[in-house]
Amino acid sequence: MEENLERDQKTILVVDDEQPIIDILVYNLEKEGYNVIEANDGLTAVDVALEKRPDLILLDIMLPKLDGLSVCKRIKNSLNVPILMLTAKDGEIDKILGLELGADDYITKPFSVRELVARVKANLSKVDASLNSKTIDDKQEKKKESKISVGDLELDLDKFEVKVRG
């Protein structure tokens, strides 16, 4: 039973250069049942994201070594992972730029921890919903492939049936 919980547990990468913010986020996200990994600069964030492949990334914009917008762009080129920008930059142009570079959401500091956790859950459920619909589409596609029609003749490979004119 615990093995299933381990597999189902989502991993979140928190990227910020302010350790007190990381500590608050790690505490609250772990309390919600998430596995949390952290990075304190942009270059480390890219390396960790590509190696660990987290389910979601909380990303500050103002980071040492590589800014958050560049981090977002690099990660989105390799991974399809939700990225939530978490930043003190609250100008409209900053938000637009972040979203255009691939961020899925934009949260400004200071932030409500409860709102942030709700946004994390919402973005993760969007990913789960799209994966579930893809699985359903795949099953429907396989169902279509299991029937072969040639003129009046129809073969159902799943049922081992042959029909002529219905």
Coordinates of N, CA, C and O in Angstrom, one line a residue:
M1 N 0.8 -1.2 0.0 CA 0.0 0.0 0.0 C 0.9 1.3 0.0 O 0.7 2.2 -0.7
E2 N 1.9 1.3 0.9 CA 2.8 2.5 0.9 C 3.5 2.7 -0.4 O 3.8 3.8 -0.8
E3 N 3.9 1.6 -1.1 CA 4.6 1.7 -2.4 C 3.7 2.5 -3.3 O 4.2 3.3 -4.1
N4 N 2.4 2.3 -3.4 CA 1.5 3.0 -4.3 C 1.5 4.5 -3.9 O 1.5 5.3 -4.8
L5 N 1.5 4.8 -2.6 CA 1.5 6.2 -2.2 C 2.8 6.8 -2.6 O 2.8 8.0 -3.1
E6 N 3.9 6.1 -2.5 CA 5.2 6.7 -3.0 C 5.1 7.0 -4.5 O 5.6 8.1 -4.9
R7 N 4.6 6.1 -5.3 CA 4.5 6.3 -6.7 C 3.6 7.5 -7.1 O 3.8 8.2 -8.0
D8 N 2.5 7.6 -6.3 CA 1.5 8.6 -6.7 C 1.9 10.0 -6.1 O 1.3 11.0 -6.5
Q9 N 2.9 10.0 -5.2 CA 3.2 11.3 -4.6 C 3.9 12.2 -5.6 O 4.8 11.8 -6.3
K10 N 3.4 13.4 -5.8 CA 3.9 14.3 -6.7 C 5.1 15.0 -6.2 O 5.2 15.3 -5.0
T11 N 6.1 15.3 -7.1 CA 7.3 16.0 -6.7 C 7.2 17.5 -7.2 O 6.9 17.7 -8.4
I12 N 7.6 18.4 -6.3 CA 7.6 19.8 -6.7 C 9.0 20.3 -6.5 O 9.6 20.1 -5.4
L13 N 9.5 21.0 -7.5 CA 10.8 21.7 -7.4 C 10.5 23.2 -7.0 O 9.8 23.9 -7.7
V14 N 11.1 23.6 -5.9 CA 11.0 25.0 -5.4 C 12.3 25.7 -5.7 O 13.4 25.2 -5.2
V15 N 12.2 26.8 -6.5 CA 13.4 27.5 -6.8 C 13.3 28.9 -6.3 O 12.5 29.7 -6.8
D16 N 14.2 29.3 -5.4 CA 14.2 30.6 -4.8 C 15.6 30.8 -4.2 O 16.2 29.9 -3.7
D17 N 16.1 32.1 -4.2 CA 17.4 32.3 -3.5 C 17.2 32.8 -2.1 O 18.2 33.0 -1.4
E18 N 16.0 32.9 -1.6 CA 15.7 33.3 -0.2 C 15.3 32.0 0.6 O 14.2 31.5 0.4
Q19 N 16.2 31.5 1.4 CA 16.0 30.3 2.2 C 14.7 30.3 3.0 O 14.0 29.3 3.1
P20 N 14.4 31.5 3.7 CA 13.2 31.5 4.5 C 11.9 31.2 3.7 O 11.0 30.5 4.1
I21 N 11.9 31.7 2.4 CA 10.7 31.4 1.5 C 10.7 29.9 1.2 O 9.7 29.2 1.2
I22 N 11.9 29.3 0.8 CA 11.9 27.9 0.5 C 11.5 27.1 1.7 O 10.7 26.2 1.6
D23 N 11.9 27.5 2.9 CA 11.5 26.7 4.1 C 10.0 26.7 4.3 O 9.4 25.7 4.7
I24 N 9.4 27.9 4.1 CA 7.9 28.0 4.3 C 7.2 27.1 3.3 O 6.3 26.4 3.6
L25 N 7.7 27.2 2.0 CA 7.1 26.4 0.9 C 7.2 24.9 1.2 O 6.3 24.1 1.0
V26 N 8.5 24.5 1.5 CA 8.7 23.1 1.8 C 7.8 22.6 2.9 O 7.2 21.5 2.7
Y27 N 7.8 23.3 4.0 CA 7.0 22.9 5.1 C 5.5 22.7 4.7 O 4.9 21.6 5.0
N28 N 4.9 23.7 4.0 CA 3.5 23.6 3.7 C 3.2 22.6 2.6 O 2.2 21.9 2.6
L29 N 4.1 22.5 1.6 CA 3.9 21.5 0.5 C 4.0 20.1 1.1 O 3.2 19.2 0.7
E30 N 5.0 19.8 1.9 CA 5.1 18.5 2.5 C 4.0 18.1 3.4 O 3.5 17.0 3.4
K31 N 3.4 19.1 4.1 CA 2.2 18.9 4.9 C 1.0 18.5 4.0 O 0.2 17.7 4.5
E32 N 1.0 18.9 2.8 CA -0.1 18.6 1.9 C 0.2 17.2 1.2 O -0.5 16.8 0.3
G33 N 1.4 16.6 1.5 CA 1.7 15.3 0.9 C 2.6 15.3 -0.3 O 2.7 14.3 -0.9
Y34 N 3.2 16.4 -0.6 CA 4.1 16.5 -1.8 C 5.5 16.2 -1.4 O 5.9 16.5 -0.3
N35 N 6.3 15.6 -2.3 CA 7.7 15.5 -2.2 C 8.3 16.8 -2.7 O 7.9 17.2 -3.8
V36 N 9.2 17.4 -2.0 CA 9.7 18.7 -2.4 C 11.2 18.6 -2.5 O 11.9 18.1 -1.7
I37 N 11.7 19.2 -3.7 CA 13.1 19.3 -3.9 C 13.4 20.8 -4.1 O 12.5 21.5 -4.4
E38 N 14.6 21.3 -3.8 CA 14.9 22.7 -3.9 C 16.1 23.0 -4.7 O 17.0 22.2 -4.8
A39 N 16.2 24.3 -5.2 CA 17.3 24.8 -5.8 C 17.4 26.3 -5.5 O 16.4 27.0 -5.3
N40 N 18.6 26.8 -5.3 CA 18.8 28.2 -4.9 C 19.3 29.2 -6.0 O 19.4 30.3 -5.8
D41 N 19.6 28.6 -7.2 CA 19.9 29.5 -8.3 C 19.4 28.9 -9.6 O 19.0 27.7 -9.6
G42 N 19.5 29.7 -10.6 CA 18.9 29.3 -11.9 C 19.6 28.1 -12.6 O 18.9 27.2 -13.1
L43 N 20.9 28.1 -12.6 CA 21.6 26.9 -13.2 C 21.3 25.6 -12.5 O 21.1 24.6 -13.2
T44 N 21.3 25.6 -11.2 CA 21.0 24.4 -10.5 C 19.6 24.0 -10.7 O 19.3 22.8 -10.9
A45 N 18.7 25.0 -10.8 CA 17.3 24.7 -11.1 C 17.1 23.9 -12.4 O 16.4 22.9 -12.5
V46 N 17.8 24.4 -13.5 CA 17.7 23.7 -14.8 C 18.2 22.2 -14.7 O 17.6 21.3 -15.1
D47 N 19.4 22.1 -14.0 CA 20.0 20.8 -13.9 C 19.1 19.8 -13.1 O 18.9 18.7 -13.5
V48 N 18.6 20.3 -12.0 CA 17.7 19.5 -11.1 C 16.4 19.1 -11.8 O 16.0 18.0 -11.8
A49 N 15.8 20.1 -12.5 CA 14.6 19.8 -13.2 C 14.8 18.7 -14.3 O 14.0 17.8 -14.4
L50 N 15.9 18.8 -15.1 CA 16.1 17.9 -16.1 C 16.4 16.5 -15.6 O 16.1 15.5 -16.2
E51 N 17.1 16.5 -14.5 CA 17.5 15.2 -13.9 C 16.4 14.5 -13.1 O 16.1 13.3 -13.3
K52 N 15.6 15.3 -12.3 CA 14.6 14.7 -11.4 C 13.2 14.7 -12.0 O 12.3 14.0 -11.5
R53 N 13.0 15.5 -13.1 CA 11.7 15.6 -13.8 C 10.5 15.8 -12.8 O 9.7 14.9 -12.7
P54 N 10.5 16.9 -12.1 CA 9.4 17.1 -11.1 C 8.0 17.2 -11.8 O 8.0 17.5 -13.0
D55 N 7.0 17.1 -11.0 CA 5.6 17.2 -11.6 C 5.2 18.7 -11.7 O 4.2 19.0 -12.5
L56 N 5.8 19.6 -11.0 CA 5.5 21.0 -11.0 C 6.7 21.8 -10.5 O 7.5 21.2 -9.6
I57 N 6.9 23.0 -11.0 CA 8.0 23.9 -10.5 C 7.4 25.2 -10.0 O 6.7 25.8 -10.7
L58 N 7.9 25.6 -8.8 CA 7.6 26.9 -8.3 C 8.9 27.7 -8.5 O 10.0 27.3 -8.0
L59 N 8.9 28.8 -9.3 CA 10.1 29.4 -9.8 C 10.1 30.9 -9.5 O 9.2 31.6 -10.0
D60 N 11.1 31.4 -8.8 CA 11.3 32.8 -8.6 C 11.9 33.4 -9.9 O 12.6 32.7 -10.6
I61 N 11.7 34.7 -10.2 CA 12.3 35.3 -11.4 C 13.7 35.8 -11.1 O 14.6 35.6 -11.9
M62 N 13.9 36.5 -10.0 CA 15.2 37.1 -9.7 C 16.0 36.1 -8.9 O 15.9 35.9 -7.7
L63 N 16.9 35.4 -9.7 CA 17.8 34.4 -9.2 C 19.2 34.7 -9.6 O 19.5 35.2 -10.6
P64 N 20.2 34.2 -8.8 CA 21.6 34.3 -9.2 C 21.9 33.3 -10.3 O 21.2 32.3 -10.5
K65 N 22.9 33.5 -11.0 CA 23.5 32.7 -12.1 C 22.7 32.7 -13.4 O 23.2 32.8 -14.4
L66 N 21.4 32.5 -13.2 CA 20.5 32.5 -14.4 C 19.1 32.9 -13.9 O 18.6 32.3 -13.0
D67 N 18.5 33.9 -14.6 CA 17.2 34.5 -14.1 C 16.1 33.4 -14.4 O 16.2 32.6 -15.2
G68 N 15.0 33.6 -13.6 CA 13.9 32.7 -13.7 C 13.2 32.6 -15.1 O 12.7 31.5 -15.5
L69 N 13.2 33.7 -15.8 CA 12.6 33.7 -17.2 C 13.4 32.8 -18.1 O 12.9 32.0 -18.8
S70 N 14.7 32.8 -18.0 CA 15.6 32.0 -18.8 C 15.5 30.5 -18.4 O 15.5 29.6 -19.2
V71 N 15.4 30.3 -17.0 CA 15.2 29.0 -16.5 C 13.9 28.4 -17.1 O 13.9 27.2 -17.6
C72 N 12.8 29.2 -17.0 CA 11.5 28.7 -17.5 C 11.6 28.3 -19.0 O 11.2 27.2 -19.4
K73 N 12.2 29.1 -19.8 CA 12.4 28.9 -21.2 C 13.2 27.6 -21.5 O 12.8 26.8 -22.3
R74 N 14.3 27.4 -20.8 CA 15.1 26.2 -21.0 C 14.4 25.0 -20.6 O 14.5 24.0 -21.3
I75 N 13.7 25.0 -19.4 CA 13.0 23.8 -19.0 C 11.9 23.5 -19.9 O 11.7 22.3 -20.3
K76 N 11.1 24.5 -20.3 CA 10.0 24.2 -21.2 C 10.4 23.7 -22.6 O 9.6 23.0 -23.3
N77 N 11.7 24.0 -23.0 CA 12.2 23.4 -24.2 C 12.4 21.9 -24.1 O 12.4 21.2 -25.2
S78 N 12.6 21.4 -22.9 CA 12.8 19.9 -22.7 C 11.7 19.2 -22.0 O 11.6 18.0 -22.3
L79 N 11.0 19.8 -21.1 CA 10.0 19.1 -20.3 C 8.6 19.8 -20.5 O 8.5 21.0 -20.6
N80 N 7.6 19.0 -20.4 CA 6.2 19.6 -20.4 C 5.8 19.5 -18.9 O 5.1 18.6 -18.5
V81 N 6.2 20.5 -18.2 CA 5.9 20.5 -16.7 C 5.3 21.9 -16.4 O 5.7 22.9 -16.9
P82 N 4.2 21.9 -15.5 CA 3.7 23.2 -15.1 C 4.7 24.0 -14.3 O 5.3 23.5 -13.4
I83 N 4.8 25.3 -14.7 CA 5.7 26.2 -14.0 C 4.9 27.3 -13.4 O 4.2 28.0 -14.2
L84 N 5.0 27.5 -12.1 CA 4.3 28.7 -11.5 C 5.4 29.7 -11.1 O 6.3 29.3 -10.3
M85 N 5.3 30.9 -11.7 CA 6.3 31.9 -11.3 C 5.9 32.5 -10.0 O 4.7 32.8 -9.7
L86 N 6.8 32.6 -9.1 CA 6.6 33.1 -7.7 C 7.6 34.3 -7.5 O 8.8 34.0 -7.4
T87 N 7.1 35.5 -7.6 CA 8.1 36.6 -7.7 C 7.6 37.9 -7.1 O 6.4 38.1 -7.0
A88 N 8.5 38.8 -6.7 CA 8.2 40.1 -6.2 C 7.9 41.1 -7.4 O 7.4 42.1 -7.2
K89 N 8.3 40.7 -8.6 CA 8.0 41.5 -9.8 C 6.5 41.4 -10.2 O 6.1 40.4 -10.7
D90 N 5.8 42.5 -9.9 CA 4.4 42.4 -10.1 C 3.9 43.3 -11.2 O 2.7 43.5 -11.4
G91 N 4.8 43.8 -12.0 CA 4.3 44.7 -13.2 C 3.6 43.8 -14.2 O 3.9 42.6 -14.4
E92 N 2.7 44.4 -14.9 CA 1.9 43.7 -16.0 C 2.9 43.1 -17.0 O 2.7 42.0 -17.4
I93 N 3.9 43.9 -17.4 CA 4.8 43.4 -18.5 C 5.6 42.2 -18.0 O 5.8 41.2 -18.7
D94 N 5.9 42.1 -16.7 CA 6.6 41.0 -16.1 C 5.7 39.7 -16.2 O 6.2 38.6 -16.5
K95 N 4.5 39.9 -15.8 CA 3.5 38.8 -15.8 C 3.3 38.3 -17.3 O 3.4 37.1 -17.5
I96 N 3.1 39.2 -18.2 CA 2.9 38.8 -19.6 C 4.2 38.1 -20.1 O 4.0 37.0 -20.8
L97 N 5.3 38.6 -19.8 CA 6.6 38.0 -20.3 C 6.7 36.6 -19.7 O 7.0 35.6 -20.5
G98 N 6.4 36.4 -18.4 CA 6.5 35.1 -17.8 C 5.6 34.1 -18.4 O 6.0 33.0 -18.7
L99 N 4.4 34.6 -18.7 CA 3.3 33.7 -19.3 C 3.7 33.3 -20.7 O 3.5 32.2 -21.2
E100 N 4.2 34.3 -21.4 CA 4.6 34.1 -22.8 C 5.8 33.1 -23.0 O 5.9 32.4 -24.0
L101 N 6.6 33.1 -22.0 CA 7.8 32.2 -22.0 C 7.5 30.8 -21.5 O 8.3 30.0 -21.5
G102 N 6.2 30.6 -21.2 CA 5.8 29.2 -20.8 C 5.3 29.0 -19.4 O 4.9 27.9 -19.1
A103 N 5.3 30.0 -18.6 CA 4.8 29.8 -17.2 C 3.3 29.5 -17.3 O 2.6 30.1 -18.1
D104 N 2.8 28.7 -16.4 CA 1.4 28.3 -16.4 C 0.6 29.2 -15.4 O -0.6 29.2 -15.5
D105 N 1.3 29.8 -14.5 CA 0.6 30.7 -13.5 C 1.7 31.7 -13.0 O 2.9 31.5 -13.1
Y106 N 1.2 32.8 -12.4 CA 2.1 33.8 -11.9 C 1.5 34.3 -10.6 O 0.4 34.8 -10.5
I107 N 2.3 34.1 -9.5 CA 2.0 34.5 -8.2 C 3.0 35.6 -7.7 O 4.2 35.3 -7.8
T108 N 2.4 36.7 -7.1 CA 3.3 37.7 -6.7 C 3.6 37.6 -5.2 O 2.7 37.2 -4.4
K109 N 4.8 38.0 -4.7 CA 5.1 38.1 -3.3 C 4.7 39.5 -2.8 O 4.8 40.4 -3.6
P110 N 4.3 39.6 -1.6 CA 4.0 38.5 -0.7 C 2.8 37.7 -1.1 O 1.9 38.3 -1.8
F111 N 2.7 36.5 -0.8 CA 1.7 35.6 -1.2 C 1.0 34.9 -0.1 O 1.6 34.7 1.0
S112 N -0.2 34.4 -0.3 CA -0.9 33.6 0.7 C -0.5 32.1 0.4 O -0.6 31.6 -0.7
V113 N 0.0 31.5 1.5 CA 0.4 30.1 1.3 C -0.8 29.2 0.9 O -0.7 28.3 0.1
R114 N -2.0 29.5 1.5 CA -3.2 28.7 1.1 C -3.5 28.9 -0.3 O -3.9 27.9 -1.0
E115 N -3.4 30.1 -0.8 CA -3.7 30.3 -2.3 C -2.7 29.6 -3.1 O -3.0 29.0 -4.1
L116 N -1.4 29.7 -2.7 CA -0.4 29.0 -3.5 C -0.6 27.5 -3.6 O -0.5 26.9 -4.6
V117 N -0.9 26.9 -2.4 CA -1.2 25.5 -2.4 C -2.4 25.1 -3.3 O -2.4 24.1 -4.0
A118 N -3.4 26.0 -3.3 CA -4.6 25.8 -4.1 C -4.2 25.8 -5.6 O -4.7 25.0 -6.4
R119 N -3.3 26.8 -6.0 CA -2.9 26.9 -7.4 C -2.0 25.7 -7.8 O -2.1 25.2 -8.9
V120 N -1.2 25.2 -6.8 CA -0.4 24.0 -7.1 C -1.3 22.8 -7.4 O -1.2 22.1 -8.4
K121 N -2.3 22.7 -6.6 CA -3.3 21.5 -6.8 C -4.0 21.7 -8.1 O -4.2 20.7 -8.8
A122 N -4.5 22.9 -8.4 CA -5.2 23.2 -9.6 C -4.4 22.8 -10.9 O -4.8 22.2 -11.8
N123 N -3.1 23.3 -10.8 CA -2.3 23.0 -12.0 C -1.9 21.5 -12.1 O -1.8 21.0 -13.2
L124 N -1.7 20.9 -11.0 CA -1.4 19.4 -11.1 C -2.7 18.6 -11.5 O -2.6 17.7 -12.3
S125 N -3.9 19.1 -11.1 CA -5.1 18.4 -11.6 C -5.3 18.6 -13.1 O -5.8 17.7 -13.7
K126 N -4.9 19.7 -13.6 CA -5.0 19.9 -15.1 C -4.1 18.9 -15.8 O -4.6 18.4 -16.8
V127 N -2.9 18.7 -15.3 CA -2.0 17.7 -15.9 C -2.6 16.3 -15.8 O -2.6 15.6 -16.8
D128 N -3.1 16.0 -14.6 CA -3.8 14.6 -14.5 C -4.9 14.5 -15.4 O -5.1 13.4 -16.0
A129 N -5.8 15.5 -15.6 CA -6.9 15.5 -16.4 C -6.5 15.3 -17.9 O -7.1 14.5 -18.6
S130 N -5.5 15.9 -18.3 CA -5.0 15.8 -19.7 C -4.4 14.4 -19.9 O -4.6 13.8 -21.0
L131 N -3.7 13.9 -18.9 CA -3.2 12.5 -19.1 C -4.3 11.5 -19.1 O -4.3 10.5 -19.9
N132 N -5.4 11.7 -18.3 CA -6.5 10.8 -18.3 C -7.2 10.8 -19.7 O -7.6 9.8 -20.2
S133 N -7.4 12.0 -20.2 CA -8.1 12.1 -21.5 C -7.3 11.5 -22.6 O -7.8 10.9 -23.5
K134 N -6.0 11.6 -22.5 CA -5.1 11.0 -23.5 C -5.2 9.4 -23.4 O -5.3 8.8 -24.4
T135 N -5.3 8.9 -22.2 CA -5.5 7.5 -22.0 C -6.8 7.0 -22.6 O -6.8 6.0 -23.3
I136 N -7.9 7.8 -22.4 CA -9.2 7.5 -23.0 C -9.1 7.5 -24.5 O -9.6 6.6 -25.2
D137 N -8.4 8.5 -25.0 CA -8.3 8.7 -26.5 C -7.5 7.5 -27.1 O -7.8 6.9 -28.1
D138 N -6.4 7.0 -26.3 CA -5.6 5.9 -26.8 C -6.5 4.6 -26.8 O -6.4 3.8 -27.7
K139 N -7.3 4.5 -25.8 CA -8.2 3.3 -25.7 C -9.2 3.3 -26.9 O -9.5 2.3 -27.5
Q140 N -9.8 4.5 -27.1 CA -10.7 4.6 -28.2 C -10.1 4.3 -29.6 O -10.6 3.7 -30.5
E141 N -8.8 4.8 -29.7 CA -8.1 4.6 -31.0 C -7.8 3.1 -31.2 O -7.9 2.6 -32.3
K142 N -7.4 2.4 -30.1 CA -7.2 0.9 -30.2 C -8.5 0.2 -30.5 O -8.5 -0.8 -31.3
K143 N -9.6 0.7 -30.0 CA -10.9 0.1 -30.3 C -11.2 0.2 -31.8 O -11.7 -0.7 -32.4
K144 N -10.9 1.4 -32.3 CA -11.1 1.6 -33.8 C -10.2 0.7 -34.6 O -10.7 0.1 -35.6
E145 N -9.0 0.5 -34.1 CA -8.0 -0.3 -34.9 C -8.4 -1.8 -34.8 O -8.0 -2.6 -35.7
S146 N -9.2 -2.2 -33.8 CA -9.6 -3.6 -33.7 C -10.7 -4.0 -34.7 O -11.1 -5.2 -34.7
K147 N -11.3 -3.0 -35.4 CA -12.3 -3.3 -36.4 C -11.8 -3.0 -37.8 O -11.3 -1.9 -38.0
I148 N -11.9 -3.9 -38.7 CA -11.5 -3.7 -40.0 C -12.7 -3.9 -41.0 O -13.4 -4.9 -40.9
S149 N -12.9 -2.9 -41.8 CA -14.0 -2.9 -42.7 C -13.5 -2.9 -44.2 O -12.7 -2.0 -44.5
V150 N -14.0 -3.8 -45.0 CA -13.6 -3.8 -46.4 C -14.9 -4.1 -47.2 O -15.5 -5.2 -47.1
G151 N -15.4 -3.1 -47.8 CA -16.7 -3.2 -48.5 C -17.8 -3.6 -47.6 O -18.0 -2.9 -46.6
D152 N -18.5 -4.7 -47.8 CA -19.6 -5.2 -47.0 C -19.1 -6.0 -45.8 O -19.9 -6.4 -44.9
L153 N -17.8 -6.3 -45.8 CA -17.3 -7.2 -44.8 C -16.7 -6.4 -43.6 O -16.0 -5.4 -43.8
E154 N -17.0 -6.8 -42.4 CA -16.5 -6.2 -41.2 C -15.9 -7.2 -40.3 O -16.6 -8.2 -39.9
L155 N -14.6 -7.0 -39.9 CA -13.9 -8.0 -38.9 C -13.8 -7.3 -37.6 O -13.3 -6.1 -37.5
D156 N -14.2 -7.9 -36.5 CA -14.0 -7.4 -35.2 C -13.0 -8.3 -34.5 O -13.2 -9.4 -34.1
L157 N -11.7 -7.8 -34.5 CA -10.6 -8.6 -34.0 C -10.7 -8.9 -32.5 O -10.2 -9.9 -32.0
D158 N -11.4 -8.0 -31.7 CA -11.5 -8.3 -30.3 C -12.5 -9.4 -30.0 O -12.3 -10.2 -29.1
K159 N -13.6 -9.4 -30.8 CA -14.7 -10.4 -30.5 C -14.6 -11.6 -31.4 O -15.3 -12.5 -31.3
F160 N -13.6 -11.6 -32.3 CA -13.4 -12.7 -33.3 C -14.7 -12.9 -34.1 O -15.2 -14.0 -34.3
E161 N -15.3 -11.8 -34.6 CA -16.5 -11.8 -35.3 C -16.3 -11.3 -36.7 O -15.5 -10.4 -37.0
V162 N -17.0 -11.9 -37.7 CA -17.0 -11.5 -39.0 C -18.5 -11.2 -39.4 O -19.4 -12.0 -39.1
K163 N -18.7 -10.0 -40.0 CA -20.1 -9.6 -40.4 C -20.1 -9.2 -41.8 O -19.2 -8.6 -42.3
V164 N -21.1 -9.7 -42.5 CA -21.3 -9.3 -43.9 C -22.7 -8.5 -44.0 O -23.7 -9.0 -43.6
R165 N -22.6 -7.2 -44.5 CA -23.8 -6.3 -44.5 C -24.5 -6.3 -43.1 O -25.7 -6.4 -43.1
G166 N -23.7 -6.2 -42.0 CA -24.3 -6.0 -40.7 C -24.6 -7.4 -40.1 O -25.1 -7.5 -39.1

